[in-house]
């Protein structure tokens, strides 16, 4: 097995669009890395430069330590799956899966037979070899597309929004299934999605892309809990964002004046008084306080931020409940309670608190 490394990869399309602006990443052998970001940020272009369908205008691509920057796709030994599956409609499932091995011309018929059978077992669809793609459901076709990509035992698996056209339930099943298969064979995988939930639940690490660059690369918990930028905080999940100016920094904590509201937050290196920042609070970090604050819209103590407000909206999200709380100065807080039960309802006056330690600062 083998890793993938991108060094300063840049892609400018003929006509001038600068789609990828010098991205660097070392993907370890067996790692599952997701490129996630809004439409047009350069995810697909980055993936296609790894596959060799696009040549970078600058930088280097290495697969398994070999530089392949200028190599054509067939010399790179990667397997790719696209959103539309692209199975060959006139071929049987057997022929679809065997295709890459037949084309390589290096395998005996017995080897191909055995591999097709093994792949069908792997994707849990034994017995469909003689069917054609139109005799399978969408989810089954996607499994076959995966089997076809994996059959020649590529060094890496490249997936471009492979689950995007499946309905929500099937998509969630396939997320688990895809990850199971990936872990079972330990193949290095790069996955492209604009779906933040998918990125957070499936990956060993994710690279959050914005405007052709990697804004942050890290494990899901880290990127979610410790966003490096306002963009990352806002793009992944829901964030309460308070813009303000730092008035003091002490012991790793900052005091931030957010237009009349004083918040305390964990600081980060380089943050100085006078800096324009945003304080980020994830909805599940808030708690409801039984003790009322002593008046005002918020009272900052050394380590707790407290808000008074009224619940304006409540909705159930299955295993959790989301509540919106409006403060007297017109701010709306999004609060998520992990337990699916919460007896509070719209109209209730509440006190909401969050520890400074649970708040994060990013540059505005
Ligand atoms: P999406 O999620 O919508 O697929 P993406 O993040 O994958 O978006 P890319 O498809 O990599 O983004 O596109 C990045 C930028 O490059 C966009 O501005 C796009 O319009 C442009 N682009 C993509 N392909 C080409 C091309 N063949 N020629 C010129 N510009 C292109």
mmCIF file of C-alpha atoms and ligand atoms in Angstrom:
data_model
loop_
_atom_site.group_PDB
_atom_site.id
_atom_site.type_symbol
_atom_site.label_atom_id
_atom_site.label_comp_id
_atom_site.label_asym_id
_atom_site.label_seq_id
_atom_site.Cartn_x
_atom_site.Cartn_y
_atom_site.Cartn_z
ATOM 1 C CA UNK A 1 0.000 0.000 0.000
ATOM 2 C CA UNK A 2 1.074 3.506 -0.583
ATOM 3 C CA UNK A 3 0.596 7.126 0.295
ATOM 4 C CA UNK A 4 -0.071 10.195 -1.812
ATOM 5 C CA UNK A 5 1.686 13.507 -1.535
ATOM 6 C CA UNK A 6 0.857 16.842 -3.085
ATOM 7 C CA UNK A 7 3.430 19.583 -2.987
ATOM 8 C CA UNK A 8 2.489 23.100 -4.040
ATOM 9 C CA UNK A 9 -0.048 21.738 -6.521
ATOM 10 C CA UNK A 10 -1.496 24.539 -8.611
ATOM 11 C CA UNK A 11 -3.921 24.309 -11.503
ATOM 12 C CA UNK A 12 -4.782 27.111 -13.845
ATOM 13 C CA UNK A 13 -7.173 26.124 -16.620
ATOM 14 C CA UNK A 14 -6.647 27.390 -20.138
ATOM 15 C CA UNK A 15 -8.701 30.557 -20.196
ATOM 16 C CA UNK A 16 -7.354 31.697 -16.865
ATOM 17 C CA UNK A 17 -9.378 30.141 -14.015
ATOM 18 C CA UNK A 18 -6.985 29.498 -11.120
ATOM 19 C CA UNK A 19 -8.808 26.496 -9.633
ATOM 20 C CA UNK A 20 -6.151 25.187 -7.205
ATOM 21 C CA UNK A 21 -3.637 27.475 -5.549
ATOM 22 C CA UNK A 22 -0.608 25.641 -4.207
ATOM 23 C CA UNK A 23 -1.987 22.861 -2.001
ATOM 24 C CA UNK A 24 0.209 20.604 0.136
ATOM 25 C CA UNK A 25 -0.723 17.377 1.857
ATOM 26 C CA UNK A 26 0.908 14.072 2.770
ATOM 27 C CA UNK A 27 -1.668 11.299 2.824
ATOM 28 C CA UNK A 28 -0.482 8.209 4.607
ATOM 29 C CA UNK A 29 -0.816 4.715 3.307
ATOM 30 C CA UNK A 30 -4.270 3.383 4.207
ATOM 31 C CA UNK A 31 -5.581 6.792 5.228
ATOM 32 C CA UNK A 32 -9.068 8.062 4.280
ATOM 33 C CA UNK A 33 -8.844 11.766 3.499
ATOM 34 C CA UNK A 34 -11.811 13.885 2.438
ATOM 35 C CA UNK A 35 -11.614 17.081 0.426
ATOM 36 C CA UNK A 36 -14.615 19.122 1.474
ATOM 37 C CA UNK A 37 -15.714 22.622 0.573
ATOM 38 C CA UNK A 38 -18.344 24.651 -1.256
ATOM 39 C CA UNK A 39 -19.102 24.294 -4.939
ATOM 40 C CA UNK A 40 -16.304 25.535 -7.167
ATOM 41 C CA UNK A 41 -13.583 25.583 -4.478
ATOM 42 C CA UNK A 42 -11.354 23.182 -6.441
ATOM 43 C CA UNK A 43 -12.029 19.752 -4.914
ATOM 44 C CA UNK A 44 -12.629 17.894 -8.160
ATOM 45 C CA UNK A 45 -9.710 19.589 -9.868
ATOM 46 C CA UNK A 46 -7.420 18.503 -7.018
ATOM 47 C CA UNK A 47 -8.699 14.924 -7.252
ATOM 48 C CA UNK A 48 -8.303 14.894 -11.026
ATOM 49 C CA UNK A 49 -4.692 16.039 -10.736
ATOM 50 C CA UNK A 50 -4.059 13.043 -8.450
ATOM 51 C CA UNK A 51 -5.727 10.746 -11.011
ATOM 52 C CA UNK A 52 -3.821 12.315 -13.896
ATOM 53 C CA UNK A 53 -6.883 13.583 -15.769
ATOM 54 C CA UNK A 54 -5.559 17.092 -15.212
ATOM 55 C CA UNK A 55 -1.914 18.119 -15.216
ATOM 56 C CA UNK A 56 -0.961 20.694 -12.581
ATOM 57 C CA UNK A 57 0.499 23.947 -13.869
ATOM 58 C CA UNK A 58 2.886 23.923 -10.909
ATOM 59 C CA UNK A 59 3.878 21.606 -8.072
ATOM 60 C CA UNK A 60 4.380 17.860 -7.751
ATOM 61 C CA UNK A 61 2.194 14.781 -7.253
ATOM 62 C CA UNK A 62 3.666 11.609 -5.737
ATOM 63 C CA UNK A 63 1.991 8.252 -5.369
ATOM 64 C CA UNK A 64 3.818 5.572 -3.410
ATOM 65 C CA UNK A 65 6.920 7.835 -3.340
ATOM 66 C CA UNK A 66 7.058 7.924 -7.154
ATOM 67 C CA UNK A 67 6.705 11.284 -8.806
ATOM 68 C CA UNK A 68 3.797 11.017 -11.259
ATOM 69 C CA UNK A 69 3.194 14.722 -11.922
ATOM 70 C CA UNK A 70 3.360 14.313 -15.693
ATOM 71 C CA UNK A 71 2.345 10.654 -15.944
ATOM 72 C CA UNK A 72 -0.871 9.698 -17.764
ATOM 73 C CA UNK A 73 -3.727 8.196 -15.691
ATOM 74 C CA UNK A 74 -3.054 4.582 -16.724
ATOM 75 C CA UNK A 75 0.462 4.742 -15.309
ATOM 76 C CA UNK A 76 -0.698 5.914 -11.883
ATOM 77 C CA UNK A 77 -2.456 2.838 -10.678
ATOM 78 C CA UNK A 78 -5.445 4.548 -9.082
ATOM 79 C CA UNK A 79 -9.076 3.450 -9.092
ATOM 80 C CA UNK A 80 -11.740 6.101 -9.492
ATOM 81 C CA UNK A 81 -15.479 6.236 -8.794
ATOM 82 C CA UNK A 82 -17.688 9.085 -9.934
ATOM 83 C CA UNK A 83 -21.065 10.399 -8.853
ATOM 84 C CA UNK A 84 -22.870 8.940 -11.873
ATOM 85 C CA UNK A 85 -21.252 5.468 -11.413
ATOM 86 C CA UNK A 86 -20.611 5.304 -15.170
ATOM 87 C CA UNK A 87 -21.009 1.524 -15.405
ATOM 88 C CA UNK A 88 -20.919 0.272 -18.985
ATOM 89 C CA UNK A 89 -24.644 -0.300 -19.652
ATOM 90 C CA UNK A 90 -24.257 -2.926 -22.385
ATOM 91 C CA UNK A 91 -21.860 -5.073 -20.357
ATOM 92 C CA UNK A 92 -22.730 -7.550 -17.629
ATOM 93 C CA UNK A 93 -21.675 -6.905 -14.044
ATOM 94 C CA UNK A 94 -18.941 -9.503 -14.518
ATOM 95 C CA UNK A 95 -17.612 -7.681 -17.583
ATOM 96 C CA UNK A 96 -17.793 -4.334 -15.819
ATOM 97 C CA UNK A 97 -15.731 -5.548 -12.875
ATOM 98 C CA UNK A 98 -13.288 -7.457 -15.088
ATOM 99 C CA UNK A 99 -12.801 -4.492 -17.413
ATOM 100 C CA UNK A 100 -9.705 -2.961 -15.784
ATOM 101 C CA UNK A 101 -7.993 -6.318 -15.446
ATOM 102 C CA UNK A 102 -8.782 -7.305 -19.032
ATOM 103 C CA UNK A 103 -7.437 -3.968 -20.250
ATOM 104 C CA UNK A 104 -4.205 -4.448 -18.306
ATOM 105 C CA UNK A 105 -3.662 -7.711 -20.187
ATOM 106 C CA UNK A 106 -1.639 -9.178 -17.330
ATOM 107 C CA UNK A 107 -4.109 -11.635 -15.854
ATOM 108 C CA UNK A 108 -5.236 -15.141 -16.738
ATOM 109 C CA UNK A 109 -8.942 -15.938 -17.100
ATOM 110 C CA UNK A 110 -8.791 -17.893 -13.825
ATOM 111 C CA UNK A 111 -7.301 -14.909 -12.001
ATOM 112 C CA UNK A 112 -9.971 -12.630 -13.381
ATOM 113 C CA UNK A 113 -12.767 -15.071 -12.444
ATOM 114 C CA UNK A 114 -11.433 -15.344 -8.902
ATOM 115 C CA UNK A 115 -11.004 -11.583 -8.522
ATOM 116 C CA UNK A 116 -14.500 -10.775 -9.799
ATOM 117 C CA UNK A 117 -15.934 -13.259 -7.322
ATOM 118 C CA UNK A 118 -13.832 -11.796 -4.503
ATOM 119 C CA UNK A 119 -14.966 -8.261 -5.381
ATOM 120 C CA UNK A 120 -18.630 -9.274 -5.433
ATOM 121 C CA UNK A 121 -18.168 -10.822 -1.981
ATOM 122 C CA UNK A 122 -16.428 -7.661 -0.769
ATOM 123 C CA UNK A 123 -19.329 -5.426 -1.809
ATOM 124 C CA UNK A 124 -21.807 -8.041 -0.558
ATOM 125 C CA UNK A 125 -23.477 -8.680 -3.909
ATOM 126 C CA UNK A 126 -22.616 -12.282 -4.753
ATOM 127 C CA UNK A 127 -24.723 -13.733 -7.541
ATOM 128 C CA UNK A 128 -25.280 -10.648 -9.711
ATOM 129 C CA UNK A 129 -22.404 -11.328 -12.149
ATOM 130 C CA UNK A 130 -24.678 -12.121 -15.097
ATOM 131 C CA UNK A 131 -27.006 -9.181 -14.725
ATOM 132 C CA UNK A 132 -26.677 -5.879 -16.551
ATOM 133 C CA UNK A 133 -26.499 -2.551 -14.669
ATOM 134 C CA UNK A 134 -30.148 -1.680 -15.370
ATOM 135 C CA UNK A 135 -31.167 -4.778 -13.383
ATOM 136 C CA UNK A 136 -29.629 -3.326 -10.213
ATOM 137 C CA UNK A 137 -30.774 -0.567 -7.859
ATOM 138 C CA UNK A 138 -28.854 2.709 -7.609
ATOM 139 C CA UNK A 139 -27.105 1.649 -4.421
ATOM 140 C CA UNK A 140 -26.173 -1.728 -5.906
ATOM 141 C CA UNK A 141 -24.805 -0.050 -9.026
ATOM 142 C CA UNK A 142 -22.663 2.160 -6.845
ATOM 143 C CA UNK A 143 -21.246 -0.909 -5.070
ATOM 144 C CA UNK A 144 -20.404 -2.419 -8.449
ATOM 145 C CA UNK A 145 -18.683 0.807 -9.500
ATOM 146 C CA UNK A 146 -16.589 0.457 -6.356
ATOM 147 C CA UNK A 147 -15.870 -3.219 -7.112
ATOM 148 C CA UNK A 148 -14.812 -2.284 -10.633
ATOM 149 C CA UNK A 149 -12.435 0.400 -9.359
ATOM 150 C CA UNK A 150 -10.912 -1.963 -6.784
ATOM 151 C CA UNK A 151 -10.577 -5.079 -8.972
ATOM 152 C CA UNK A 152 -7.143 -4.268 -10.447
ATOM 153 C CA UNK A 153 -5.892 -3.671 -6.857
ATOM 154 C CA UNK A 154 -4.977 -0.012 -7.373
ATOM 155 C CA UNK A 155 -2.585 1.804 -5.055
ATOM 156 C CA UNK A 156 -5.216 4.389 -4.199
ATOM 157 C CA UNK A 157 -8.958 4.888 -4.459
ATOM 158 C CA UNK A 158 -10.226 8.262 -5.671
ATOM 159 C CA UNK A 159 -13.895 9.036 -5.121
ATOM 160 C CA UNK A 160 -15.652 12.047 -6.579
ATOM 161 C CA UNK A 161 -18.989 12.586 -4.788
ATOM 162 C CA UNK A 162 -19.821 8.883 -5.230
ATOM 163 C CA UNK A 163 -22.864 9.005 -2.959
ATOM 164 C CA UNK A 164 -24.345 12.307 -4.111
ATOM 165 C CA UNK A 165 -27.125 10.860 -6.233
ATOM 166 C CA UNK A 166 -28.395 8.416 -3.598
ATOM 167 C CA UNK A 167 -31.306 9.280 -1.321
ATOM 168 C CA UNK A 168 -30.507 10.158 2.298
ATOM 169 C CA UNK A 169 -31.074 6.760 3.883
ATOM 170 C CA UNK A 170 -29.214 4.834 1.211
ATOM 171 C CA UNK A 171 -26.478 7.408 1.278
ATOM 172 C CA UNK A 172 -25.984 6.887 5.017
ATOM 173 C CA UNK A 173 -25.892 3.102 4.567
ATOM 174 C CA UNK A 174 -23.337 3.458 1.793
ATOM 175 C CA UNK A 175 -21.183 5.768 3.937
ATOM 176 C CA UNK A 176 -20.821 2.969 6.473
ATOM 177 C CA UNK A 177 -20.388 0.343 3.763
ATOM 178 C CA UNK A 178 -17.740 2.309 1.893
ATOM 179 C CA UNK A 179 -15.775 2.903 5.062
ATOM 180 C CA UNK A 180 -16.024 -0.794 6.010
ATOM 181 C CA UNK A 181 -14.667 -1.859 2.618
ATOM 182 C CA UNK A 182 -11.930 0.775 2.706
ATOM 183 C CA UNK A 183 -10.791 -0.367 6.144
ATOM 184 C CA UNK A 184 -11.048 -4.030 5.242
ATOM 185 C CA UNK A 185 -8.588 -3.690 2.381
ATOM 186 C CA UNK A 186 -6.666 -0.770 3.904
ATOM 187 C CA UNK A 187 -6.542 1.239 0.690
ATOM 188 C CA UNK A 188 -5.414 4.868 0.658
ATOM 189 C CA UNK A 189 -8.509 6.879 -0.240
ATOM 190 C CA UNK A 190 -9.233 10.444 -1.293
ATOM 191 C CA UNK A 191 -12.912 11.310 -1.159
ATOM 192 C CA UNK A 192 -14.504 14.473 -2.517
ATOM 193 C CA UNK A 193 -17.762 15.805 -1.117
ATOM 194 C CA UNK A 194 -19.464 19.118 -0.458
ATOM 195 C CA UNK A 195 -21.474 17.419 2.304
ATOM 196 C CA UNK A 196 -19.964 18.446 5.631
ATOM 197 C CA UNK A 197 -21.690 15.725 7.627
ATOM 198 C CA UNK A 198 -20.313 13.060 5.299
ATOM 199 C CA UNK A 199 -16.827 14.559 5.609
ATOM 200 C CA UNK A 200 -17.004 14.636 9.411
ATOM 201 C CA UNK A 201 -18.331 11.100 9.835
ATOM 202 C CA UNK A 202 -16.260 9.194 7.272
ATOM 203 C CA UNK A 203 -12.730 10.531 7.317
ATOM 204 C CA UNK A 204 -9.492 9.937 9.167
ATOM 205 C CA UNK A 205 -8.640 13.502 8.188
ATOM 206 C CA UNK A 206 -10.340 16.172 6.207
ATOM 207 C CA UNK A 207 -8.983 19.012 4.144
ATOM 208 C CA UNK A 208 -11.397 21.929 4.141
ATOM 209 C CA UNK A 209 -11.031 23.763 0.835
ATOM 210 C CA UNK A 210 -11.946 27.341 0.092
ATOM 211 C CA UNK A 211 -11.156 29.221 -3.085
ATOM 212 C CA UNK A 212 -8.487 26.801 -4.316
ATOM 213 C CA UNK A 213 -6.661 26.464 -0.995
ATOM 214 C CA UNK A 214 -6.679 24.155 2.006
ATOM 215 C CA UNK A 215 -7.970 26.262 4.904
ATOM 216 C CA UNK A 216 -7.391 23.506 7.451
ATOM 217 C CA UNK A 217 -6.315 19.870 7.398
ATOM 218 C CA UNK A 218 -6.882 17.617 10.398
ATOM 219 C CA UNK A 219 -8.935 14.870 12.022
ATOM 220 C CA UNK A 220 -12.691 15.595 12.127
ATOM 221 C CA UNK A 221 -12.832 16.275 15.889
ATOM 222 C CA UNK A 222 -9.985 18.736 15.651
ATOM 223 C CA UNK A 223 -11.309 20.633 12.647
ATOM 224 C CA UNK A 224 -14.800 20.778 14.157
ATOM 225 C CA UNK A 225 -13.769 21.693 17.697
ATOM 226 C CA UNK A 226 -10.761 23.872 16.904
ATOM 227 C CA UNK A 227 -11.470 25.623 13.615
ATOM 228 C CA UNK A 228 -8.573 27.720 12.352
ATOM 229 C CA UNK A 229 -10.749 30.226 10.560
ATOM 230 C CA UNK A 230 -14.197 31.734 10.477
ATOM 231 C CA UNK A 231 -14.767 29.968 7.169
ATOM 232 C CA UNK A 232 -14.050 26.514 8.615
ATOM 233 C CA UNK A 233 -16.192 27.189 11.702
ATOM 234 C CA UNK A 234 -19.070 28.324 9.551
ATOM 235 C CA UNK A 235 -18.777 25.677 6.831
ATOM 236 C CA UNK A 236 -18.585 22.623 9.105
ATOM 237 C CA UNK A 237 -21.675 22.243 11.235
ATOM 238 C CA UNK A 238 -23.425 25.147 12.918
ATOM 239 C CA UNK A 239 -21.482 27.848 14.700
ATOM 240 C CA UNK A 240 -22.510 30.766 16.883
ATOM 241 C CA UNK A 241 -20.157 33.503 15.722
ATOM 242 C CA UNK A 242 -19.565 36.683 17.724
ATOM 243 C CA UNK A 243 -17.420 39.309 15.999
ATOM 244 C CA UNK A 244 -15.473 41.635 18.251
ATOM 245 C CA UNK A 245 -12.201 43.181 19.359
ATOM 246 C CA UNK A 246 -9.791 41.727 21.895
ATOM 247 C CA UNK A 247 -9.402 43.942 24.957
ATOM 248 C CA UNK A 248 -7.155 41.726 27.095
ATOM 249 C CA UNK A 249 -5.251 38.445 26.959
ATOM 250 C CA UNK A 250 -4.151 36.583 30.064
ATOM 251 C CA UNK A 251 -3.244 32.989 30.865
ATOM 252 C CA UNK A 252 -4.300 31.716 27.469
ATOM 253 C CA UNK A 253 -7.712 33.380 27.638
ATOM 254 C CA UNK A 254 -8.923 36.484 25.830
ATOM 255 C CA UNK A 255 -11.545 39.042 26.747
ATOM 256 C CA UNK A 256 -13.419 40.144 23.653
ATOM 257 C CA UNK A 257 -15.724 43.116 23.318
ATOM 258 C CA UNK A 258 -18.457 42.077 20.882
ATOM 259 C CA UNK A 259 -20.467 45.282 20.427
ATOM 260 C CA UNK A 260 -21.576 45.720 24.010
ATOM 261 C CA UNK A 261 -21.281 42.048 24.916
ATOM 262 C CA UNK A 262 -18.131 40.962 26.707
ATOM 263 C CA UNK A 263 -17.070 37.385 26.129
ATOM 264 C CA UNK A 264 -14.222 35.326 27.512
ATOM 265 C CA UNK A 265 -12.704 32.699 25.273
ATOM 266 C CA UNK A 266 -9.766 30.397 25.048
ATOM 267 C CA UNK A 267 -7.200 32.354 23.082
ATOM 268 C CA UNK A 268 -4.683 31.263 20.498
ATOM 269 C CA UNK A 269 -1.034 32.165 19.923
ATOM 270 C CA UNK A 270 -0.546 35.529 18.267
ATOM 271 C CA UNK A 271 -3.829 37.042 19.461
ATOM 272 C CA UNK A 272 -3.131 40.475 20.987
ATOM 273 C CA UNK A 273 -5.325 43.237 22.430
ATOM 274 C CA UNK A 274 -6.752 45.304 19.598
ATOM 275 C CA UNK A 275 -7.082 42.308 17.248
ATOM 276 C CA UNK A 276 -10.353 41.896 15.359
ATOM 277 C CA UNK A 277 -11.547 38.357 16.009
ATOM 278 C CA UNK A 278 -14.593 36.123 16.023
ATOM 279 C CA UNK A 279 -15.540 34.058 19.039
ATOM 280 C CA UNK A 280 -16.925 30.679 17.977
ATOM 281 C CA UNK A 281 -19.330 28.665 20.125
ATOM 282 C CA UNK A 282 -20.642 25.309 18.888
ATOM 283 C CA UNK A 283 -24.378 24.894 19.691
ATOM 284 C CA UNK A 284 -23.841 21.817 21.873
ATOM 285 C CA UNK A 285 -21.337 23.680 24.081
ATOM 286 C CA UNK A 286 -24.080 25.849 25.583
ATOM 287 C CA UNK A 287 -25.877 24.654 28.674
ATOM 288 C CA UNK A 288 -28.981 25.949 30.383
ATOM 289 C CA UNK A 289 -28.197 27.496 33.741
ATOM 290 C CA UNK A 290 -30.671 27.351 36.569
ATOM 291 C CA UNK A 291 -28.953 30.205 38.397
ATOM 292 C CA UNK A 292 -29.931 33.514 36.850
ATOM 293 C CA UNK A 293 -27.263 36.019 35.886
ATOM 294 C CA UNK A 294 -27.352 39.310 37.762
ATOM 295 C CA UNK A 295 -29.094 41.354 35.108
ATOM 296 C CA UNK A 296 -27.897 42.631 31.744
ATOM 297 C CA UNK A 297 -27.629 40.622 28.563
ATOM 298 C CA UNK A 298 -24.484 38.848 29.643
ATOM 299 C CA UNK A 299 -22.160 38.696 32.588
ATOM 300 C CA UNK A 300 -18.636 37.613 31.915
ATOM 301 C CA UNK A 301 -17.023 35.999 34.920
ATOM 302 C CA UNK A 302 -13.473 34.729 34.794
ATOM 303 C CA UNK A 303 -14.445 31.522 33.097
ATOM 304 C CA UNK A 304 -18.148 31.460 32.217
ATOM 305 C CA UNK A 305 -20.174 33.445 29.697
ATOM 306 C CA UNK A 306 -23.824 33.854 30.618
ATOM 307 C CA UNK A 307 -26.730 34.980 28.422
ATOM 308 C CA UNK A 308 -30.312 35.767 29.388
ATOM 309 C CA UNK A 309 -32.908 35.247 26.699
ATOM 310 C CA UNK A 310 -36.157 33.815 25.475
ATOM 311 C CA UNK A 311 -36.683 30.653 23.483
ATOM 312 C CA UNK A 312 -38.141 31.583 20.103
ATOM 313 C CA UNK A 313 -37.947 28.287 18.233
ATOM 314 C CA UNK A 314 -37.556 24.592 18.894
ATOM 315 C CA UNK A 315 -37.115 21.623 16.589
ATOM 316 C CA UNK A 316 -36.308 17.966 17.037
ATOM 317 C CA UNK A 317 -33.326 16.591 15.140
ATOM 318 C CA UNK A 318 -33.852 12.948 16.069
ATOM 319 C CA UNK A 319 -31.282 12.260 18.764
ATOM 320 C CA UNK A 320 -30.977 15.932 19.734
ATOM 321 C CA UNK A 321 -33.077 19.071 20.051
ATOM 322 C CA UNK A 322 -32.246 22.475 18.608
ATOM 323 C CA UNK A 323 -33.426 25.617 20.358
ATOM 324 C CA UNK A 324 -33.058 29.229 19.301
ATOM 325 C CA UNK A 325 -32.669 31.762 22.082
ATOM 326 C CA UNK A 326 -33.067 35.489 21.503
ATOM 327 C CA UNK A 327 -31.219 37.843 23.826
ATOM 328 C CA UNK A 328 -32.594 41.311 24.755
ATOM 329 C CA UNK A 329 -29.996 42.943 22.496
ATOM 330 C CA UNK A 330 -31.334 40.994 19.510
ATOM 331 C CA UNK A 331 -28.773 38.215 19.170
ATOM 332 C CA UNK A 332 -29.946 34.757 18.250
ATOM 333 C CA UNK A 333 -28.154 31.840 19.896
ATOM 334 C CA UNK A 334 -28.403 28.335 18.463
ATOM 335 C CA UNK A 335 -28.374 25.790 21.255
ATOM 336 C CA UNK A 336 -28.370 22.023 20.755
ATOM 337 C CA UNK A 337 -29.247 19.603 23.536
ATOM 338 C CA UNK A 338 -27.777 16.163 22.886
ATOM 339 C CA UNK A 339 -30.595 14.305 24.566
ATOM 340 C CA UNK A 340 -33.604 14.110 22.262
ATOM 341 C CA UNK A 341 -35.819 15.355 25.091
ATOM 342 C CA UNK A 342 -36.046 18.896 26.401
ATOM 343 C CA UNK A 343 -39.080 20.207 28.222
ATOM 344 C CA UNK A 344 -38.399 23.882 27.478
ATOM 345 C CA UNK A 345 -40.557 25.506 24.835
ATOM 346 C CA UNK A 346 -40.872 28.751 22.876
ATOM 347 C CA UNK A 347 -41.752 31.660 25.154
ATOM 348 C CA UNK A 348 -39.726 30.333 28.111
ATOM 349 C CA UNK A 349 -37.175 32.709 29.582
ATOM 350 C CA UNK A 350 -33.842 30.970 30.049
ATOM 351 C CA UNK A 351 -30.267 31.519 31.112
ATOM 352 C CA UNK A 352 -27.698 30.026 28.795
ATOM 353 C CA UNK A 353 -24.065 29.586 29.751
ATOM 354 C CA UNK A 354 -20.870 28.488 28.095
ATOM 355 C CA UNK A 355 -17.443 28.049 29.654
ATOM 356 C CA UNK A 356 -14.673 30.217 28.248
ATOM 357 C CA UNK A 357 -12.762 26.987 27.760
ATOM 358 C CA UNK A 358 -15.412 25.820 25.277
ATOM 359 C CA UNK A 359 -15.148 29.008 23.185
ATOM 360 C CA UNK A 360 -12.648 29.425 20.356
ATOM 361 C CA UNK A 361 -11.128 32.477 18.770
ATOM 362 C CA UNK A 362 -10.398 32.905 15.073
ATOM 363 C CA UNK A 363 -9.182 35.915 13.157
ATOM 364 C CA UNK A 364 -12.094 37.945 11.844
HETATM 365 P P1 LIG B 1 -18.239 21.237 -7.272
HETATM 366 O O1 LIG B 1 -18.463 20.837 -5.835
HETATM 367 O O2 LIG B 1 -19.271 22.185 -7.767
HETATM 368 O O3 LIG B 1 -18.003 20.059 -8.171
HETATM 369 P P2 LIG B 1 -15.381 21.726 -7.019
HETATM 370 O O4 LIG B 1 -14.988 22.206 -5.676
HETATM 371 O O5 LIG B 1 -15.146 20.310 -7.318
HETATM 372 O O6 LIG B 1 -16.883 22.121 -7.300
HETATM 373 P P3 LIG B 1 -13.891 22.280 -9.407
HETATM 374 O O7 LIG B 1 -14.779 21.476 -10.273
HETATM 375 O O8 LIG B 1 -12.537 21.750 -9.113
HETATM 376 O O9 LIG B 1 -14.609 22.668 -8.052
HETATM 377 O O10 LIG B 1 -13.739 23.708 -10.082
HETATM 378 C C1 LIG B 1 -12.892 24.729 -9.539
HETATM 379 C C2 LIG B 1 -12.941 25.959 -10.455
HETATM 380 O O11 LIG B 1 -12.368 25.628 -11.724
HETATM 381 C C3 LIG B 1 -14.342 26.449 -10.756
HETATM 382 O O12 LIG B 1 -14.304 27.850 -10.815
HETATM 383 C C4 LIG B 1 -14.642 25.855 -12.106
HETATM 384 O O13 LIG B 1 -15.560 26.655 -12.813
HETATM 385 C C5 LIG B 1 -13.289 25.856 -12.767
HETATM 386 N N1 LIG B 1 -13.134 24.750 -13.754
HETATM 387 C C6 LIG B 1 -13.346 23.434 -13.534
HETATM 388 N N2 LIG B 1 -13.089 22.704 -14.636
HETATM 389 C C7 LIG B 1 -12.700 23.589 -15.594
HETATM 390 C C8 LIG B 1 -12.288 23.483 -16.967
HETATM 391 N N3 LIG B 1 -12.205 22.293 -17.567
HETATM 392 N N4 LIG B 1 -11.962 24.622 -17.613
HETATM 393 C C9 LIG B 1 -12.020 25.818 -17.008
HETATM 394 N N5 LIG B 1 -12.393 26.005 -15.714
HETATM 395 C C10 LIG B 1 -12.737 24.912 -15.018
#
